[in-house]
Amino acid sequence: DGPGAAAGISPGDVLAAVDGRKIGDLAAWEQVRTEHVAVPAPLTVLVRTGDVERYVQVEPRRAGVEN
């Protein structure tokens, strides 16, 4: 289980935003992920499950740790 699962994110959930930045596609997610690798600070993630949206805090692992 990775940091997302620990925060309550499940397969099929949609990551709508990370720290206020809209995640519209995989490229946007990869950019946010790359920016946060160097500084593993907690992330506020807007998660969409069906029609329900909620915010969760995700505690990233250090760089080099298998997710």
XYZ file of N, CA and C in Angstrom:
201
model
N 0.835 -1.187 0.000
C 0.000 0.000 0.000
C 0.876 1.245 0.000
N 0.540 2.179 -0.851
C 1.311 3.403 -0.953
C 0.676 4.549 -0.190
N 1.241 5.741 -0.316
C 0.735 6.915 0.392
C -0.714 7.253 0.044
N -1.088 7.087 -1.215
C -2.472 7.366 -1.609
C -3.459 6.449 -0.915
N -3.143 5.162 -0.899
C -4.016 4.195 -0.224
C -4.102 4.506 1.269
N -2.983 4.882 1.865
C -2.977 5.227 3.288
C -3.871 6.435 3.573
N -4.019 7.323 2.581
C -4.856 8.515 2.739
C -6.320 8.246 2.397
N -6.614 7.023 1.919
C -7.994 6.674 1.594
C -8.351 6.782 0.132
N -7.352 6.955 -0.738
C -7.599 6.998 -2.175
C -7.658 5.564 -2.679
N -8.712 5.260 -3.444
C -8.936 3.897 -3.924
C -8.830 3.828 -5.439
N -8.578 2.629 -5.982
C -8.597 2.468 -7.436
C -9.937 2.954 -7.992
N -9.870 3.708 -9.073
C -11.073 4.269 -9.686
C -11.370 5.688 -9.254
N -10.768 6.142 -8.137
C -10.931 7.533 -7.723
C -10.200 8.427 -8.721
N -10.677 9.650 -8.855
C -10.059 10.624 -9.759
C -9.373 11.690 -8.911
N -8.093 11.950 -9.221
C -7.373 13.050 -8.563
C -7.711 14.323 -9.332
N -8.551 15.154 -8.753
C -9.024 16.355 -9.440
C -8.070 17.529 -9.281
N -7.393 17.605 -8.123
C -6.462 18.709 -7.880
C -5.472 18.304 -6.794
N -4.281 18.888 -6.873
C -3.250 18.682 -5.859
C -2.750 20.054 -5.440
N -2.865 20.354 -4.160
C -2.463 21.657 -3.626
C -3.049 22.806 -4.448
N -4.311 22.655 -4.836
C -5.016 23.707 -5.566
C -4.787 23.725 -7.062
N -3.934 22.850 -7.570
C -3.657 22.807 -9.016
C -4.495 21.713 -9.661
N -5.290 22.097 -10.646
C -6.159 21.153 -11.338
C -5.320 20.081 -12.039
N -5.753 18.840 -11.903
C -5.110 17.722 -12.585
C -6.072 17.262 -13.677
N -5.824 17.723 -14.892
C -6.727 17.421 -15.998
C -6.333 16.207 -16.814
N -5.066 15.794 -16.677
C -4.608 14.644 -17.452
C -3.340 14.075 -16.815
N -2.840 13.002 -17.389
C -1.665 12.334 -16.836
C -0.439 13.249 -16.840
N -0.296 14.057 -17.875
C 0.857 14.970 -17.948
C 0.847 15.959 -16.784
N -0.325 16.458 -16.423
C -0.428 17.393 -15.295
C -0.046 16.693 -13.991
N -0.496 15.438 -13.817
C -0.138 14.673 -12.619
C 1.372 14.442 -12.563
N 1.969 14.051 -13.680
C 3.409 13.798 -13.712
C 4.200 15.048 -13.359
N 3.744 16.215 -13.816
C 4.436 17.464 -13.509
C 4.373 17.749 -12.011
N 3.193 17.624 -11.416
C 3.052 17.862 -9.976
C 3.894 16.862 -9.199
N 3.844 15.617 -9.594
C 4.607 14.564 -8.908
C 6.111 14.856 -8.966
N 6.598 15.238 -10.133
C 8.011 15.547 -10.308
C 8.432 16.718 -9.422
N 7.592 17.740 -9.336
C 7.915 18.916 -8.519
C 7.980 18.581 -7.035
N 7.214 17.593 -6.588
C 7.145 17.275 -5.166
C 8.121 16.190 -4.738
N 8.826 15.574 -5.665
C 9.762 14.507 -5.307
C 10.908 15.052 -4.453
N 11.417 16.216 -4.796
C 12.569 16.776 -4.086
C 12.235 17.172 -2.645
N 11.018 17.602 -2.413
C 10.604 18.044 -1.086
C 9.336 17.283 -0.708
N 9.473 16.185 0.022
C 8.309 15.355 0.323
C 7.408 15.941 1.421
N 6.761 17.060 1.113
C 5.832 17.685 2.052
C 4.433 17.104 1.851
N 3.591 17.157 2.870
C 2.219 16.666 2.723
C 1.493 17.395 1.597
N 0.650 16.662 0.885
C -0.112 17.213 -0.232
C -1.592 17.198 0.115
N -2.301 18.262 -0.251
C -3.751 18.285 -0.128
C -4.309 17.904 -1.490
N -5.027 16.788 -1.531
C -5.515 16.239 -2.797
C -7.039 16.252 -2.803
N -7.606 16.808 -3.871
C -9.048 16.763 -4.083
C -9.341 15.482 -4.854
N -10.081 14.583 -4.225
C -10.377 13.269 -4.789
C -11.845 13.215 -5.158
N -12.142 12.704 -6.357
C -13.519 12.539 -6.803
C -13.837 11.050 -6.888
N -14.865 10.636 -6.172
C -15.361 9.269 -6.229
C -16.801 9.353 -6.715
N -17.021 9.000 -7.969
C -18.356 9.195 -8.547
C -18.686 10.672 -8.569
N -19.787 11.044 -7.920
C -20.205 12.449 -7.859
C -19.762 13.152 -6.579
N -19.029 12.445 -5.731
C -18.620 12.990 -4.432
C -17.160 13.427 -4.480
N -16.912 14.654 -4.009
C -15.538 15.154 -3.914
C -15.174 15.332 -2.448
N -13.911 15.047 -2.147
C -13.424 15.224 -0.779
C -11.933 15.546 -0.832
N -11.448 16.212 0.208
C -10.029 16.509 0.323
C -9.385 15.507 1.269
N -8.186 15.052 0.903
C -7.402 14.177 1.770
C -5.979 14.712 1.828
N -5.286 14.407 2.897
C -3.874 14.749 3.049
C -3.056 13.510 2.717
N -2.111 13.647 1.807
C -1.241 12.543 1.420
C 0.171 12.863 1.887
N 0.764 11.927 2.602
C 2.140 12.059 3.084
C 3.053 11.299 2.135
N 3.730 11.989 1.210
C 4.602 11.305 0.253
C 5.762 10.603 0.951
N 6.238 9.574 0.308
C 7.451 8.890 0.788
C 8.658 9.640 0.269
N 9.792 9.410 0.934
C 11.050 10.026 0.475
C 11.394 9.543 -0.920
N 12.127 10.347 -1.647
C 12.622 9.950 -2.962
C 13.453 8.695 -2.814
N 13.294 7.774 -3.735
C 14.065 6.550 -3.691
C 13.369 5.414 -2.978
N 12.220 5.702 -2.349
C 11.454 4.664 -1.681
C 10.378 4.196 -2.627
N 10.296 2.902 -2.835
C 9.328 2.333 -3.769
C 7.911 2.625 -3.292
N 7.084 3.188 -4.202
C 5.676 3.451 -3.865
C 4.923 2.246 -4.159
